[in-house]
Each structure stands twice: as structure tokens, then as C-alpha cells.
Amino acid sequence: MAGAGPYHWLERQLGGRSVAAAVLFTVFALIVLIKPTVFLTSAIVDWGQGVAAQIRDGQLAIPPAPESVRSWPVVGSPIYEFWSLADSNLQAALLKAREPLQNFGLWLLHSAATAGAVVLQFALSVVVAGVLLANSDGSKGLVDRFAVRLAPESGRHMRAL
């Protein structure tokens, strides 16, 4: 619906060639979807690889924990102790936090896979919308018949909404 105006403008610019307009419109929509996703994914992967390399090479600098952290209610002392361990011996801190870090890594991997699946589903829906756009005259008739079958008296009116 939101793309109807730009699509019809493009169709007029192409001399009424609806299939060409639908293909161009779909390609543009896919680029708008995929390009930022690729840039974001690439930036996150590069950042993760950089942090992993710094940890592996022992170059990741953890600043000392401020004394004020120790005075936080309930969690201050354990956070301060772990932070101090990470400041003095990062490898030991990582080994101590191995299980939570593995759980976080699995959660992150699952979240990334889910996000990837959502992007693929959205891309597929854009392609399906492009196919329907290319065949919009036939699609209109199909929707009319379906609407009338669902609601015989008000089906066409509902489709127009």
C-alpha cells in the first residue's frame, strides 16, 4: 500500500510497462532492505573479530574498577572483585566466566540466526509483493472474488478500503 504511489509513478515513467516497473521497484526495495543489513552485520562481525584478536594477543585493556563500585548494595563486592581480576588477569577472568560467556554466545548466535531468518522472510515477502505488483490487474480480480466469497454483500466495498 505504501509503495503504490511510487510504483504507479514509475510505471507511468516507463510508459505503462507494469512488469518492468514491478521488477525495478522490487529490486530497489530489496536493495533498501539488504544493503543496511549487510553493512550492520559486517560492522558487528569486524568489531567482534577485533575484540577477539585483542583478547587473544593480550592487548585488551580493562581499566581498574572504581572504588565506588564496591559500595553498591548486594552486587558491588562481587562485581568489584571480578572487575579487579579482569584488570589484572583477563585470561583468568574469562575462564572464571566461561559458562555465562558460552551461554551468552549461544544466545547471541541464536538471535543472529533469528534476525537472519526474519530478513530472509522479509526479502521473500518483497519478492512476492513484486510478483503480485507485476500482475496487479489479475490480483485485483482475485481479491475481488475472494472478498465477495467471504462477504457476499460487502466484499467489493471492503476490498476498496
PDB file of C-alpha atoms in Angstrom:
ATOM      1  CA  MET A   1       0.000   0.000   0.000  1.00  0.00           C
ATOM      2  CA  ALA A   2       2.716   2.467   0.962  1.00  0.00           C
ATOM      3  CA  GLY A   3       4.572   1.771  -2.260  1.00  0.00           C
ATOM      4  CA  ALA A   4       1.556   2.144  -4.552  1.00  0.00           C
ATOM      5  CA  GLY A   5       2.169   5.823  -5.309  1.00  0.00           C
ATOM      6  CA  PRO A   6       5.863   5.482  -6.183  1.00  0.00           C
ATOM      7  CA  TYR A   7       5.146   2.284  -8.121  1.00  0.00           C
ATOM      8  CA  HIS A   8       2.436   3.928 -10.247  1.00  0.00           C
ATOM      9  CA  TRP A   9       4.720   6.932 -10.861  1.00  0.00           C
ATOM     10  CA  LEU A  10       7.485   4.567 -12.026  1.00  0.00           C
ATOM     11  CA  GLU A  11       5.003   2.669 -14.185  1.00  0.00           C
ATOM     12  CA  ARG A  12       3.953   5.939 -15.885  1.00  0.00           C
ATOM     13  CA  GLN A  13       7.619   6.879 -16.424  1.00  0.00           C
ATOM     14  CA  LEU A  14       8.162   3.523 -18.129  1.00  0.00           C
ATOM     15  CA  GLY A  15       5.245   4.034 -20.491  1.00  0.00           C
ATOM     16  CA  GLY A  16       2.772   1.800 -18.684  1.00  0.00           C
ATOM     17  CA  ARG A  17       5.043  -1.249 -18.597  1.00  0.00           C
ATOM     18  CA  SER A  18       3.887  -2.729 -15.302  1.00  0.00           C
ATOM     19  CA  VAL A  19       6.210  -5.745 -15.303  1.00  0.00           C
ATOM     20  CA  ALA A  20       9.324  -3.600 -15.813  1.00  0.00           C
ATOM     21  CA  ALA A  21       8.129  -1.188 -13.125  1.00  0.00           C
ATOM     22  CA  ALA A  22       7.448  -4.073 -10.728  1.00  0.00           C
ATOM     23  CA  VAL A  23      10.892  -5.580 -11.328  1.00  0.00           C
ATOM     24  CA  LEU A  24      12.665  -2.242 -10.794  1.00  0.00           C
ATOM     25  CA  PHE A  25      10.540  -1.455  -7.751  1.00  0.00           C
ATOM     26  CA  THR A  26      11.230  -4.894  -6.238  1.00  0.00           C
ATOM     27  CA  VAL A  27      14.982  -4.657  -6.877  1.00  0.00           C
ATOM     28  CA  PHE A  28      15.034  -1.195  -5.285  1.00  0.00           C
ATOM     29  CA  ALA A  29      13.083  -2.458  -2.251  1.00  0.00           C
ATOM     30  CA  LEU A  30      15.472  -5.402  -1.852  1.00  0.00           C
ATOM     31  CA  ILE A  31      18.486  -3.087  -2.035  1.00  0.00           C
ATOM     32  CA  VAL A  32      16.939  -0.815   0.592  1.00  0.00           C
ATOM     33  CA  LEU A  33      16.434  -3.877   2.819  1.00  0.00           C
ATOM     34  CA  ILE A  34      19.645  -5.799   2.217  1.00  0.00           C
ATOM     35  CA  LYS A  35      22.295  -3.067   1.971  1.00  0.00           C
ATOM     36  CA  PRO A  36      21.919  -1.722   5.540  1.00  0.00           C
ATOM     37  CA  THR A  37      21.627  -5.268   6.872  1.00  0.00           C
ATOM     38  CA  VAL A  38      24.915  -6.240   5.213  1.00  0.00           C
ATOM     39  CA  PHE A  39      26.648  -3.081   6.469  1.00  0.00           C
ATOM     40  CA  LEU A  40      25.412  -3.619  10.032  1.00  0.00           C
ATOM     41  CA  THR A  41      26.320  -7.304  10.048  1.00  0.00           C
ATOM     42  CA  SER A  42      29.757  -6.564   8.620  1.00  0.00           C
ATOM     43  CA  ALA A  43      30.416  -3.872  11.237  1.00  0.00           C
ATOM     44  CA  ILE A  44      29.369  -6.156  14.102  1.00  0.00           C
ATOM     45  CA  VAL A  45      31.488  -9.060  12.820  1.00  0.00           C
ATOM     46  CA  ASP A  46      34.514  -6.779  12.328  1.00  0.00           C
ATOM     47  CA  TRP A  47      34.101  -5.390  15.855  1.00  0.00           C
ATOM     48  CA  GLY A  48      33.812  -8.896  17.323  1.00  0.00           C
ATOM     49  CA  GLN A  49      36.892 -10.085  15.454  1.00  0.00           C
ATOM     50  CA  GLY A  50      38.824  -7.035  16.661  1.00  0.00           C
ATOM     51  CA  VAL A  51      37.881  -7.645  20.292  1.00  0.00           C
ATOM     52  CA  ALA A  52      38.694 -11.361  19.960  1.00  0.00           C
ATOM     53  CA  ALA A  53      42.105 -10.521  18.469  1.00  0.00           C
ATOM     54  CA  GLN A  54      42.828  -8.060  21.292  1.00  0.00           C
ATOM     55  CA  ILE A  55      41.894 -10.692  23.887  1.00  0.00           C
ATOM     56  CA  ARG A  56      43.972 -13.365  22.134  1.00  0.00           C
ATOM     57  CA  ASP A  57      47.004 -11.057  21.863  1.00  0.00           C
ATOM     58  CA  GLY A  58      46.632  -9.785  25.422  1.00  0.00           C
ATOM     59  CA  GLN A  59      46.157  -6.211  24.223  1.00  0.00           C
ATOM     60  CA  LEU A  60      42.643  -5.585  25.529  1.00  0.00           C
ATOM     61  CA  ALA A  61      42.985  -3.043  28.331  1.00  0.00           C
ATOM     62  CA  ILE A  62      40.431  -3.243  31.140  1.00  0.00           C
ATOM     63  CA  PRO A  63      40.528  -0.101  33.291  1.00  0.00           C
ATOM     64  CA  PRO A  64      40.730  -0.531  37.069  1.00  0.00           C
ATOM     65  CA  ALA A  65      37.418  -0.755  38.891  1.00  0.00           C
ATOM     66  CA  PRO A  66      36.413   2.448  40.681  1.00  0.00           C
ATOM     67  CA  GLU A  67      36.255   2.099  44.464  1.00  0.00           C
ATOM     68  CA  SER A  68      32.652   3.316  44.389  1.00  0.00           C
ATOM     69  CA  VAL A  69      31.604   0.032  42.750  1.00  0.00           C
ATOM     70  CA  ARG A  70      32.477  -1.866  45.924  1.00  0.00           C
ATOM     71  CA  SER A  71      29.853   0.124  47.869  1.00  0.00           C
ATOM     72  CA  TRP A  72      26.943  -0.795  45.576  1.00  0.00           C
ATOM     73  CA  PRO A  73      24.300  -2.712  47.517  1.00  0.00           C
ATOM     74  CA  VAL A  74      24.226  -6.511  47.105  1.00  0.00           C
ATOM     75  CA  VAL A  75      26.214  -6.774  43.838  1.00  0.00           C
ATOM     76  CA  GLY A  76      29.017  -4.269  44.450  1.00  0.00           C
ATOM     77  CA  SER A  77      31.562  -6.543  46.088  1.00  0.00           C
ATOM     78  CA  PRO A  78      31.359  -9.446  43.568  1.00  0.00           C
ATOM     79  CA  ILE A  79      31.403  -7.021  40.626  1.00  0.00           C
ATOM     80  CA  TYR A  80      34.403  -5.185  42.077  1.00  0.00           C
ATOM     81  CA  GLU A  81      36.299  -8.436  42.663  1.00  0.00           C
ATOM     82  CA  PHE A  82      35.597  -9.765  39.170  1.00  0.00           C
ATOM     83  CA  TRP A  83      36.424  -6.412  37.574  1.00  0.00           C
ATOM     84  CA  SER A  84      39.707  -6.274  39.510  1.00  0.00           C
ATOM     85  CA  LEU A  85      40.533  -9.810  38.349  1.00  0.00           C
ATOM     86  CA  ALA A  86      39.798  -8.818  34.735  1.00  0.00           C
ATOM     87  CA  ASP A  87      42.016  -5.750  35.146  1.00  0.00           C
ATOM     88  CA  SER A  88      44.954  -7.768  36.465  1.00  0.00           C
ATOM     89  CA  ASN A  89      44.477 -11.132  34.683  1.00  0.00           C
ATOM     90  CA  LEU A  90      41.963 -11.102  31.839  1.00  0.00           C
ATOM     91  CA  GLN A  91      42.544 -14.757  30.912  1.00  0.00           C
ATOM     92  CA  ALA A  92      41.701 -15.892  34.463  1.00  0.00           C
ATOM     93  CA  ALA A  93      38.584 -13.705  34.476  1.00  0.00           C
ATOM     94  CA  LEU A  94      37.451 -15.177  31.154  1.00  0.00           C
ATOM     95  CA  LEU A  95      37.998 -18.716  32.467  1.00  0.00           C
ATOM     96  CA  LYS A  96      36.029 -17.875  35.604  1.00  0.00           C
ATOM     97  CA  ALA A  97      33.153 -16.527  33.485  1.00  0.00           C
ATOM     98  CA  ARG A  98      33.401 -19.270  30.877  1.00  0.00           C
ATOM     99  CA  GLU A  99      29.925 -20.794  31.346  1.00  0.00           C
ATOM    100  CA  PRO A 100      27.983 -17.493  31.345  1.00  0.00           C
ATOM    101  CA  LEU A 101      30.023 -16.318  28.350  1.00  0.00           C
ATOM    102  CA  GLN A 102      29.249 -19.544  26.480  1.00  0.00           C
ATOM    103  CA  ASN A 103      25.551 -19.151  27.281  1.00  0.00           C
ATOM    104  CA  PHE A 104      25.675 -15.548  26.097  1.00  0.00           C
ATOM    105  CA  GLY A 105      27.468 -16.624  22.911  1.00  0.00           C
ATOM    106  CA  LEU A 106      24.824 -19.258  22.200  1.00  0.00           C
ATOM    107  CA  TRP A 107      22.054 -16.731  22.845  1.00  0.00           C
ATOM    108  CA  LEU A 108      23.795 -14.232  20.554  1.00  0.00           C
ATOM    109  CA  LEU A 109      24.205 -16.843  17.817  1.00  0.00           C
ATOM    110  CA  HIS A 110      20.540 -17.845  18.127  1.00  0.00           C
ATOM    111  CA  SER A 111      19.485 -14.180  17.997  1.00  0.00           C
ATOM    112  CA  ALA A 112      21.617 -13.575  14.906  1.00  0.00           C
ATOM    113  CA  ALA A 113      20.137 -16.640  13.196  1.00  0.00           C
ATOM    114  CA  THR A 114      16.628 -15.477  14.068  1.00  0.00           C
ATOM    115  CA  ALA A 115      17.366 -11.989  12.753  1.00  0.00           C
ATOM    116  CA  GLY A 116      18.769 -13.505   9.559  1.00  0.00           C
ATOM    117  CA  ALA A 117      15.639 -15.605   9.121  1.00  0.00           C
ATOM    118  CA  VAL A 118      13.462 -12.525   9.623  1.00  0.00           C
ATOM    119  CA  VAL A 119      15.442 -10.607   6.983  1.00  0.00           C
ATOM    120  CA  LEU A 120      15.091 -13.540   4.558  1.00  0.00           C
ATOM    121  CA  GLN A 121      11.346 -13.747   5.236  1.00  0.00           C
ATOM    122  CA  PHE A 122      11.011 -10.029   4.637  1.00  0.00           C
ATOM    123  CA  ALA A 123      13.030 -10.279   1.414  1.00  0.00           C
ATOM    124  CA  LEU A 124      10.791 -13.127   0.271  1.00  0.00           C
ATOM    125  CA  SER A 125       7.700 -11.056   1.065  1.00  0.00           C
ATOM    126  CA  VAL A 126       9.144  -8.198  -1.017  1.00  0.00           C
ATOM    127  CA  VAL A 127       9.634 -10.593  -3.945  1.00  0.00           C
ATOM    128  CA  VAL A 128       6.080 -11.949  -3.559  1.00  0.00           C
ATOM    129  CA  ALA A 129       4.757  -8.382  -3.415  1.00  0.00           C
ATOM    130  CA  GLY A 130       6.711  -7.610  -6.590  1.00  0.00           C
ATOM    131  CA  VAL A 131       5.162 -10.595  -8.375  1.00  0.00           C
ATOM    132  CA  LEU A 132       1.702  -9.503  -7.253  1.00  0.00           C
ATOM    133  CA  LEU A 133       2.510  -5.953  -8.346  1.00  0.00           C
ATOM    134  CA  ALA A 134       3.516  -7.155 -11.803  1.00  0.00           C
ATOM    135  CA  ASN A 135       0.194  -8.963 -12.063  1.00  0.00           C
ATOM    136  CA  SER A 136      -1.848  -6.355 -10.234  1.00  0.00           C
ATOM    137  CA  ASP A 137      -4.782  -6.430 -12.670  1.00  0.00           C
ATOM    138  CA  GLY A 138      -5.228 -10.176 -12.210  1.00  0.00           C
ATOM    139  CA  SER A 139      -4.577  -9.839  -8.483  1.00  0.00           C
ATOM    140  CA  LYS A 140      -7.326  -7.244  -8.183  1.00  0.00           C
ATOM    141  CA  GLY A 141      -9.823  -9.652  -9.722  1.00  0.00           C
ATOM    142  CA  LEU A 142      -8.650 -12.460  -7.437  1.00  0.00           C
ATOM    143  CA  VAL A 143      -9.021 -10.253  -4.356  1.00  0.00           C
ATOM    144  CA  ASP A 144     -12.481  -9.124  -5.531  1.00  0.00           C
ATOM    145  CA  ARG A 145     -13.653 -12.718  -5.941  1.00  0.00           C
ATOM    146  CA  PHE A 146     -12.184 -13.722  -2.583  1.00  0.00           C
ATOM    147  CA  ALA A 147     -13.768 -10.736  -0.803  1.00  0.00           C
ATOM    148  CA  VAL A 148     -17.176 -11.436  -2.350  1.00  0.00           C
ATOM    149  CA  ARG A 149     -16.911 -15.082  -1.343  1.00  0.00           C
ATOM    150  CA  LEU A 150     -16.110 -14.068   2.252  1.00  0.00           C
ATOM    151  CA  ALA A 151     -18.784 -11.368   2.460  1.00  0.00           C
ATOM    152  CA  PRO A 152     -21.236 -11.550  -0.479  1.00  0.00           C
ATOM    153  CA  GLU A 153     -22.937  -8.224   0.208  1.00  0.00           C
ATOM    154  CA  SER A 154     -20.000  -6.037   1.232  1.00  0.00           C
ATOM    155  CA  GLY A 155     -16.955  -7.837  -0.185  1.00  0.00           C
ATOM    156  CA  ARG A 156     -16.143  -5.411  -3.009  1.00  0.00           C
ATOM    157  CA  HIS A 157     -16.643  -2.448  -0.710  1.00  0.00           C
ATOM    158  CA  MET A 158     -14.290  -3.993   1.883  1.00  0.00           C
ATOM    159  CA  ARG A 159     -11.617  -4.590  -0.767  1.00  0.00           C
ATOM    160  CA  ALA A 160     -11.814  -0.943  -1.792  1.00  0.00           C
ATOM    161  CA  LEU A 161     -10.999   0.112   1.762  1.00  0.00           C
TER     162      LEU A 161
END
